[in-house]
Amino acid sequence: MSALPFAFAYPAILGALIALPIIWWLLRLTPPRPQSEVFPPLKILATVLKREETPAQSPWWLTLLRMLMAAAVILAIADPVFNPRTSSLAAGGPLVLFVDNGWATSPDWERRVKTADALIDDAESAGIPVSIAFTADPTNDAVAGTAAVARDKLRAAEPKPLVPDRQRAFEALRAALNGVHPGTLAFLTDGAASKDADATVKQLSDLQPGQLRLVTGDEKDTVAITAAGNAADSMSVTATRLDSALAASLPLTAQDAQGRPIAAGTVDFQPGQSVATGSIAAPFEMRNDFARVSIDNHATAGAVHLLDDGFKRRRVVLLSGEARDDFQPLLSPLYYIQRALQPYADLIEPNSPDLATAIPDLLSQNPSVIIMADIGRLPQETYEPLQRWIANGGTLIRFAGPRLAAAPADDPLVPVTLRQGERALGGALSWAEPQPLADFPNFGPFAGMAKPTDVTVKRQVLAEPTPDLAERTWASLADGTPLVTTKPINAGRIVLFHVSAEATWSDLPISGNFVEMLRRIVQLSRSGGVTSETGAASTAEALSPFRLLTAKGALTTETGAARPLIPNAKTTPLASFDNPPGLYGSEEGFTALNVLPANAELKPLDTSGVTLVREGLIGGETWSAKPALFLIALLLLVLDSLIVMFMGGAFSRVRGASRAAAVLAVAFGALALVHPSSSWADDSKPGDEQILQRLDNTHLAYVVTGEAEIDRISERGLEGLTDFLTYRTTLEPAPPVGLDLAKDELAFYPIIYWPVSATAPMPSAAAINKIDAYMRSGGTVLFDTKDQFNALDNNAGASSANGERLQQILAGLDIPPLEPVPSDHVLTKSFYLLSSFPGRYAGSPLWIEARQDNRSANAKSAATADGVSPILITGNDFAGAWAVDDNGAPLLPTVPPDETQREYAYRTGVNIMMYMLTGNYKTDQVHVPALLERLGQ
């Protein structure tokens, strides 16, 4: 390897250049053209024509062209060679070859072998012993020996898919030299530091060689992928490069398990940038099929990033006990969950509020996690498939709330036995203060997280003390009560947050710890999804080698001496001699081990303070210009021939082709446009016309019980209320509608009046599920037992038959805690000012959804549909008080007979309707005094 950049293989041939002046003189002469004898009779005509003159010598530019052609031929024969190699080994010691054979050397490994072989040939010619060591081999016999032995070691060596361990190789080399100073020490390096503060060059210089050479290849090809993450709509890929001088755009390809490319992207580097992040845009389902990501045209193990199950985004189902409130999203139970998980998971929400049909549909999509926010009761038929899904590996995460606090204690989908009701901390009737969180235990997914200092809990659901409660508690409050509990069920688990998913019970949902806690729990779930059919696979502690990565970035089944990988929850495993990069596990599940650790950065070797000679590898840089010079001479010869032919008039005798007289027009016959008679398919279904009629106006609706008299009173009662609304308010409802719960669509009606009768048929489970979905979507059901009994009061001495039937109906509904209408509730002032809510009777209270924390009306609740209660219960027989005949006269008397009571019954109906249609906007009136005070009035 010589420092001369240029030399001639046959320099004597250059002596022919002295003949160029002679060639120039000869080329200046051009022989005259042959004379043509004209037939004598045409002599006169010939003299009239202009004679064509022939130049006496060639033009200067043609002469120059021919001289250049001759010079190109002479130079080509002399065979100029760029970057020729010469032998210049230093004497006084053995030749030492310190050779990198890590992942970055695989593209130019043959050139490295040729370079090392040439040095060994030089040493053999000079009779110098040779010592050779490889930095990616676990052991090295670096004792200086003959050139033949060194050549055999070189032939047996190959690049490894590892980061070079130069320190181990240097120790072996220093021990083999045993104090002998090398003559020439050639470090054939990949140019990248193998670790922070890599002092390999300084250590080699300390061996005091006669000459230290640093032989490098093309560092532009040294690029690697260090990380890949699954974002919301694409996959992010982080790459690093060694040569960061110029801008570069590297194409990325994502492949499936069979090696087929299924998506592509790019990562762009700016000048001076050694680390950059690109993206591969693909749908969620396609990204879950990614098995590896590679950089195109870079066949190295570093340019490949293997992906395992931990990479895949989880499919998470979100269910809530309340309808989504688009006007008050911060009070929605799912708002903070969505914001926390959206960057890390693909979120799915049900298409139907009817959980009896929504849950089986969601389970068919094989979710990894299901999150339930304040759901107390589920349809009975959904418990079995949910339990089977959990047993097969699913993760169910539940959040407490008023509905869960009021749910039965024997719920099989909670991890611990809960006390009914909720515990209030810091209220007016509580001696306890809001509790902060305790330190997270050293087991569970929250181990290692710092205790949040800005989170306090004001309400929670309590767990019954059991011997294993501490083992099932992942997080607790400072007083020792559980905050997060869990229960494993076969391959899956149930996790319960004992606080609500929004900020009414605690500050946890609005803290950064909430995001990390949810992310860690979701990461514990099975990434491939879980069905309710198949079982979950178990994973062994030690993962045997499954597929290993070669230095060129290909997977192979040859595991060689690789040892099983032992996962460690505290540290990330790194590729080593015992655990080379690849996949560890089995086809049912595996862990990917890549060449470089996450967020690694390629940096050049530190050569500061060391005297050395930099060289390149032979083969690529050494090249001959002979073929190019011969090609130039040939092109010049062709050009000269064309010029001579042109000057000789050869082209003037070639007649031009006759032009076409007319352009051939391509005529297409006009296609007859067939206009088939337009016909429209009748896609309407039976009942669609009736539905369209009911959409044009507001209708009051009632449940058809099947008992003629009760249904007649319900219809006439809602007819009377409709007339009263038309006369007294701006609302003009259309005639009332009777509903069959099993067949009719309920979503068109703001309120459904349900007269409860013990003698009527019990509604089917499907009808109960439809009512539950209707209430969950923002609708309200007014239950009326029509018997004046207070069926919800546990202190009552007895309950009526209608009250018992009401209890049976409510047992299948997920309803919130209830309370009688408070005196300051919006129902008391939505249109009329009312202090009671009578019907035919006046003794039963009107029950509505209880407000959390017993807050006053000036604090807006997170109730469904802008503060509207999804359920109203009375026994005062509203429809009986409203019912009128065709002449507008009352059908039934009030008890006791009192027309004032009937007037207030109508006013109750008006207030209920205004409450249904306008929500809790009237509660803002309590702020008027404060606003006037602020304005100084």
Coordinates of C-alpha atoms in Angstrom, one line a residue, residues 450-792:
A450 CA -41.2 6.8 42.2
K451 CA -44.1 7.5 44.5
P452 CA -46.2 10.4 43.2
T453 CA -46.3 13.3 45.5
D454 CA -49.0 15.3 43.8
V455 CA -51.8 12.6 43.9
T456 CA -54.4 12.4 46.6
V457 CA -57.5 10.2 46.8
K458 CA -60.8 11.6 48.0
R459 CA -63.1 8.5 47.4
Q460 CA -62.5 4.8 46.9
V461 CA -64.1 1.5 47.1
L462 CA -62.8 -0.7 49.9
A463 CA -61.8 -4.3 49.7
E464 CA -62.7 -6.9 52.4
P465 CA -59.6 -7.9 54.3
T466 CA -58.3 -11.4 53.2
P467 CA -55.1 -13.2 54.0
D468 CA -53.8 -12.7 50.4
L469 CA -54.9 -9.1 50.0
A470 CA -51.3 -7.7 50.4
E471 CA -50.1 -10.1 47.7
R472 CA -52.7 -8.9 45.3
T473 CA -52.1 -5.2 45.9
W474 CA -50.0 -3.5 43.3
A475 CA -50.5 0.0 44.8
S476 CA -52.0 1.3 48.0
L477 CA -52.7 4.5 49.9
A478 CA -50.7 5.8 52.8
D479 CA -53.2 4.3 55.3
G480 CA -52.7 0.9 53.8
T481 CA -56.0 0.6 51.9
P482 CA -55.6 -0.8 48.3
L483 CA -55.5 1.5 45.3
V484 CA -54.8 -1.2 42.6
T485 CA -55.5 -4.9 43.1
T486 CA -55.1 -7.8 40.8
K487 CA -56.1 -11.4 40.5
P488 CA -54.5 -14.0 38.1
I489 CA -56.9 -16.3 36.4
N490 CA -55.1 -19.0 34.5
A491 CA -53.1 -17.2 31.8
G492 CA -54.9 -13.8 32.3
R493 CA -55.6 -11.4 35.0
I494 CA -58.1 -8.9 36.4
V495 CA -56.9 -5.5 37.6
L496 CA -59.0 -3.1 39.6
F497 CA -58.3 0.6 40.2
H498 CA -60.3 1.4 43.4
V499 CA -60.9 5.0 42.2
S500 CA -62.7 6.4 39.2
A501 CA -61.2 6.9 35.8
E502 CA -61.9 10.7 35.9
A503 CA -60.7 13.3 38.4
T504 CA -63.8 13.3 40.7
W505 CA -62.4 10.7 43.1
S506 CA -58.7 11.3 42.9
D507 CA -56.0 13.3 41.2
L508 CA -54.5 10.2 39.7
P509 CA -56.0 10.4 36.2
I510 CA -54.6 13.9 35.6
S511 CA -51.0 13.0 36.7
G512 CA -48.2 11.6 34.6
N513 CA -48.1 8.5 36.8
F514 CA -51.5 7.5 35.4
V515 CA -50.0 7.2 31.9
E516 CA -47.1 5.1 33.1
M517 CA -49.2 2.8 35.2
L518 CA -51.6 2.1 32.4
R519 CA -48.8 1.6 29.9
R520 CA -47.1 -0.9 32.2
I521 CA -50.2 -2.9 32.8
V522 CA -51.0 -3.0 29.1
Q523 CA -47.5 -4.2 28.3
L524 CA -48.1 -7.2 30.6
S525 CA -50.9 -8.4 28.3
R526 CA -50.5 -10.7 25.3
S527 CA -49.6 -8.7 22.3
G528 CA -51.0 -11.1 19.7
G529 CA -54.5 -10.7 21.1
V530 CA -56.6 -13.2 23.0
T531 CA -59.7 -15.2 21.9
S532 CA -62.3 -16.9 23.9
E533 CA -61.5 -20.2 22.2
T534 CA -57.9 -21.1 22.4
G535 CA -55.6 -21.3 25.5
A536 CA -52.6 -19.2 26.3
A537 CA -49.1 -20.5 25.9
S538 CA -46.6 -20.5 28.7
T539 CA -43.2 -19.1 28.5
A540 CA -40.2 -20.7 30.1
E541 CA -37.7 -18.8 32.2
A542 CA -34.7 -19.6 30.0
L543 CA -35.2 -19.0 26.3
S544 CA -33.3 -21.4 24.0
P545 CA -31.9 -20.0 20.7
F546 CA -34.5 -20.2 18.0
R547 CA -33.1 -18.3 15.1
L548 CA -29.8 -16.5 15.0
L549 CA -28.7 -13.5 13.0
T550 CA -25.7 -13.8 10.6
A551 CA -23.2 -11.0 10.0
K552 CA -25.0 -10.3 6.7
G553 CA -28.3 -9.8 8.4
A554 CA -30.0 -13.1 7.6
L555 CA -31.7 -15.5 10.1
T556 CA -30.4 -19.0 10.3
T557 CA -31.4 -22.1 12.3
E558 CA -27.8 -22.9 13.1
T559 CA -27.4 -22.0 16.7
G560 CA -23.8 -23.2 17.2
A561 CA -22.5 -22.6 20.7
A562 CA -25.1 -20.1 21.6
R563 CA -26.5 -20.5 25.1
P564 CA -30.1 -20.0 26.3
L565 CA -31.1 -16.4 27.1
I566 CA -32.2 -15.8 30.7
P567 CA -34.6 -12.8 30.7
N568 CA -33.9 -10.2 33.4
A569 CA -36.7 -7.7 34.3
K570 CA -34.2 -5.2 35.7
T571 CA -31.8 -5.0 32.8
T572 CA -32.0 -5.3 29.1
P573 CA -30.0 -8.3 27.7
L574 CA -27.1 -7.4 25.4
A575 CA -25.7 -9.4 22.5
S576 CA -22.5 -11.3 23.5
F577 CA -20.4 -14.3 22.5
D578 CA -22.7 -16.5 24.6
N579 CA -25.9 -14.9 23.3
P580 CA -25.4 -13.7 19.8
P581 CA -28.1 -11.6 18.1
G582 CA -31.3 -13.4 17.0
L583 CA -34.6 -14.8 18.3
Y584 CA -34.8 -16.7 21.6
G585 CA -37.8 -18.9 22.4
S586 CA -40.0 -20.9 20.1
E587 CA -42.6 -20.4 17.4
E588 CA -45.2 -19.8 20.0
G589 CA -43.3 -16.8 21.5
F590 CA -39.8 -15.4 21.3
T591 CA -37.7 -12.5 22.4
A592 CA -35.6 -10.5 19.9
L593 CA -31.9 -9.7 20.7
N594 CA -30.4 -7.2 18.4
V595 CA -26.8 -6.2 17.7
L596 CA -26.8 -2.8 19.2
P597 CA -28.6 -1.8 22.4
A598 CA -31.4 0.7 22.2
N599 CA -30.4 4.3 21.5
A600 CA -26.7 3.4 20.8
E601 CA -24.7 5.8 18.7
L602 CA -21.9 5.1 16.2
K603 CA -18.8 7.2 16.9
P604 CA -15.4 7.2 15.2
L605 CA -12.4 5.8 16.8
D606 CA -10.4 8.1 19.0
T607 CA -6.9 8.6 17.4
S608 CA -5.9 11.8 19.1
G609 CA -2.3 12.0 20.3
V610 CA -1.2 8.9 18.3
T611 CA 1.2 9.0 15.3
L612 CA 0.0 6.6 12.6
V613 CA -0.4 6.2 8.9
R614 CA -4.0 6.0 7.5
E615 CA -4.6 3.7 4.5
G616 CA -7.5 2.3 2.7
L617 CA -8.3 -1.3 1.8
I618 CA -6.8 -2.6 -1.5
G619 CA -9.1 -3.8 -4.3
G620 CA -11.7 -1.0 -4.3
E621 CA -9.4 2.1 -4.4
T622 CA -6.8 0.6 -6.8
W623 CA -8.1 0.7 -10.3
S624 CA -6.7 1.0 -13.9
A625 CA -7.7 3.8 -16.3
K626 CA -6.8 1.7 -19.4
P627 CA -10.4 0.7 -20.3
A628 CA -11.6 4.2 -19.9
L629 CA -8.8 5.6 -22.2
F630 CA -9.4 3.0 -24.9
L631 CA -13.1 3.9 -24.8
I632 CA -12.3 7.6 -25.2
A633 CA -10.0 6.8 -28.2
L634 CA -12.8 4.8 -29.8
L635 CA -15.3 7.5 -29.4
L636 CA -12.9 10.1 -30.8
L637 CA -12.3 7.8 -33.8
V638 CA -16.1 7.5 -34.5
L639 CA -16.4 11.2 -34.2
D640 CA -13.5 11.8 -36.6
S641 CA -15.0 9.4 -39.2
L642 CA -18.4 11.2 -39.1
I643 CA -16.7 14.6 -39.5
V644 CA -14.7 13.4 -42.6
M645 CA -17.9 11.9 -44.1
F646 CA -19.7 15.1 -43.7
M647 CA -16.9 17.2 -45.1
G648 CA -16.7 14.8 -48.1
G649 CA -20.4 15.4 -49.0
A650 CA -21.6 11.9 -48.2
F651 CA -24.7 13.1 -46.4
S652 CA -25.6 15.6 -49.2
R653 CA -26.2 12.7 -51.6
V654 CA -28.7 11.0 -49.4
R655 CA -32.1 12.2 -50.3
G656 CA -34.5 12.8 -47.6
A657 CA -37.4 10.6 -47.2
S658 CA -40.5 11.7 -48.9
R659 CA -42.9 13.4 -46.6
A660 CA -46.3 12.0 -46.1
A661 CA -49.0 13.9 -48.1
A662 CA -51.5 13.7 -45.3
V663 CA -51.7 12.5 -41.8
L664 CA -53.6 9.2 -41.4
A665 CA -56.6 10.1 -39.3
V666 CA -57.7 7.3 -36.9
A667 CA -61.5 7.5 -36.9
F668 CA -63.4 5.7 -34.3
G669 CA -67.0 5.0 -34.9
A670 CA -69.2 6.8 -32.5
L671 CA -70.4 4.3 -29.9
A672 CA -74.0 4.4 -29.3
L673 CA -74.5 5.4 -25.8
V674 CA -77.0 3.1 -24.3
H675 CA -79.0 4.7 -21.6
P676 CA -80.7 1.9 -19.7
S677 CA -83.8 2.9 -18.0
S678 CA -83.0 4.0 -14.5
S679 CA -84.4 1.8 -11.9
W680 CA -83.9 2.0 -8.2
A681 CA -83.9 -1.0 -5.9
D682 CA -86.3 -0.7 -3.1
D683 CA -83.9 -1.1 0.0
S684 CA -86.5 0.0 2.5
K685 CA -87.5 -2.3 5.3
P686 CA -90.8 -2.7 6.9
G687 CA -91.3 0.0 9.5
D688 CA -88.9 2.5 7.9
E689 CA -91.7 4.8 6.8
Q690 CA -93.0 4.9 10.3
I691 CA -89.5 5.7 11.7
L692 CA -89.1 8.6 9.3
Q693 CA -92.4 10.0 10.4
R694 CA -91.3 9.8 14.1
L695 CA -88.0 11.6 13.3
D696 CA -89.7 14.9 12.3
N697 CA -90.8 15.9 15.7
T698 CA -90.5 15.1 19.4
H699 CA -92.6 12.2 20.6
L700 CA -93.3 11.0 24.2
A701 CA -93.0 7.3 24.4
Y702 CA -94.4 4.6 26.7
V703 CA -93.7 0.9 27.1
V704 CA -96.5 -1.4 25.9
T705 CA -97.1 -3.8 28.8
G706 CA -99.6 -6.0 27.0
E707 CA -102.4 -5.1 29.5
A708 CA -105.0 -3.1 27.6
E709 CA -106.2 -0.8 30.4
I710 CA -102.7 0.1 31.6
D711 CA -101.6 0.8 28.0
R712 CA -104.7 2.9 27.4
I713 CA -104.0 5.0 30.5
S714 CA -100.4 5.4 29.4
E715 CA -101.4 6.6 26.0
R716 CA -104.1 9.0 27.2
G717 CA -101.8 10.2 30.0
L718 CA -99.0 11.1 27.5
E719 CA -101.6 12.6 25.2
G720 CA -102.8 14.9 28.0
L721 CA -99.2 15.9 28.9
T722 CA -98.5 16.6 25.2
D723 CA -101.5 18.9 25.0
F724 CA -100.4 20.7 28.2
L725 CA -96.9 21.2 26.8
T726 CA -98.3 22.6 23.6
Y727 CA -100.5 25.1 25.5
R728 CA -98.0 26.2 28.2
T729 CA -94.6 26.0 26.5
T730 CA -93.0 26.5 23.1
L731 CA -92.5 22.7 22.8
E732 CA -95.1 21.1 20.5
P733 CA -94.7 17.3 20.7
A734 CA -96.3 15.0 18.2
P735 CA -98.7 12.3 19.4
P736 CA -97.3 9.8 21.9
V737 CA -95.9 6.4 20.7
G738 CA -96.3 3.0 22.3
L739 CA -93.1 0.9 22.2
D740 CA -92.5 -2.8 22.0
L741 CA -89.1 -3.2 23.7
A742 CA -88.2 -6.3 21.8
K743 CA -88.8 -4.9 18.3
D744 CA -88.8 -1.1 18.2
E745 CA -85.9 1.3 18.1
L746 CA -85.6 3.3 21.3
A747 CA -83.0 5.9 20.4
F748 CA -85.6 8.4 18.9
Y749 CA -87.2 9.3 22.2
P750 CA -85.8 11.5 24.9
I751 CA -87.8 9.8 27.6
I752 CA -89.7 6.5 27.9
Y753 CA -92.5 6.1 30.4
W754 CA -92.6 2.6 31.8
P755 CA -95.7 1.7 33.9
V756 CA -94.7 -1.3 36.1
S757 CA -97.3 -4.0 36.5
A758 CA -96.7 -7.2 38.4
T759 CA -99.4 -9.0 36.3
A760 CA -97.8 -8.0 32.9
P761 CA -95.3 -10.4 31.3
M762 CA -91.7 -10.1 32.5
P763 CA -89.5 -8.4 29.9
S764 CA -87.1 -10.7 28.1
A765 CA -83.3 -10.4 28.7
A766 CA -82.9 -8.9 25.2
A767 CA -85.4 -6.2 26.1
I768 CA -83.6 -5.5 29.4
N769 CA -80.3 -5.2 27.4
K770 CA -81.9 -2.7 25.0
I771 CA -83.1 -0.6 27.8
D772 CA -79.7 -0.7 29.4
A773 CA -78.1 0.4 26.2
Y774 CA -80.7 3.1 25.7
M775 CA -79.9 4.5 29.2
R776 CA -76.1 4.2 28.6
S777 CA -76.5 6.2 25.4
G778 CA -78.1 9.2 27.1
G779 CA -81.8 8.2 27.2
T780 CA -84.0 8.3 30.4
V781 CA -86.5 5.8 31.6
L782 CA -89.3 6.9 34.0
F783 CA -90.5 3.9 36.0
D784 CA -93.9 4.3 37.6
T785 CA -95.2 1.6 40.0
K786 CA -98.5 3.5 40.1
D787 CA -99.2 2.3 43.7
Q788 CA -97.8 5.1 45.9
F789 CA -95.4 2.7 47.6
N790 CA -91.8 3.7 48.2
A791 CA -90.3 0.5 46.8
L792 CA -86.7 1.6 47.0

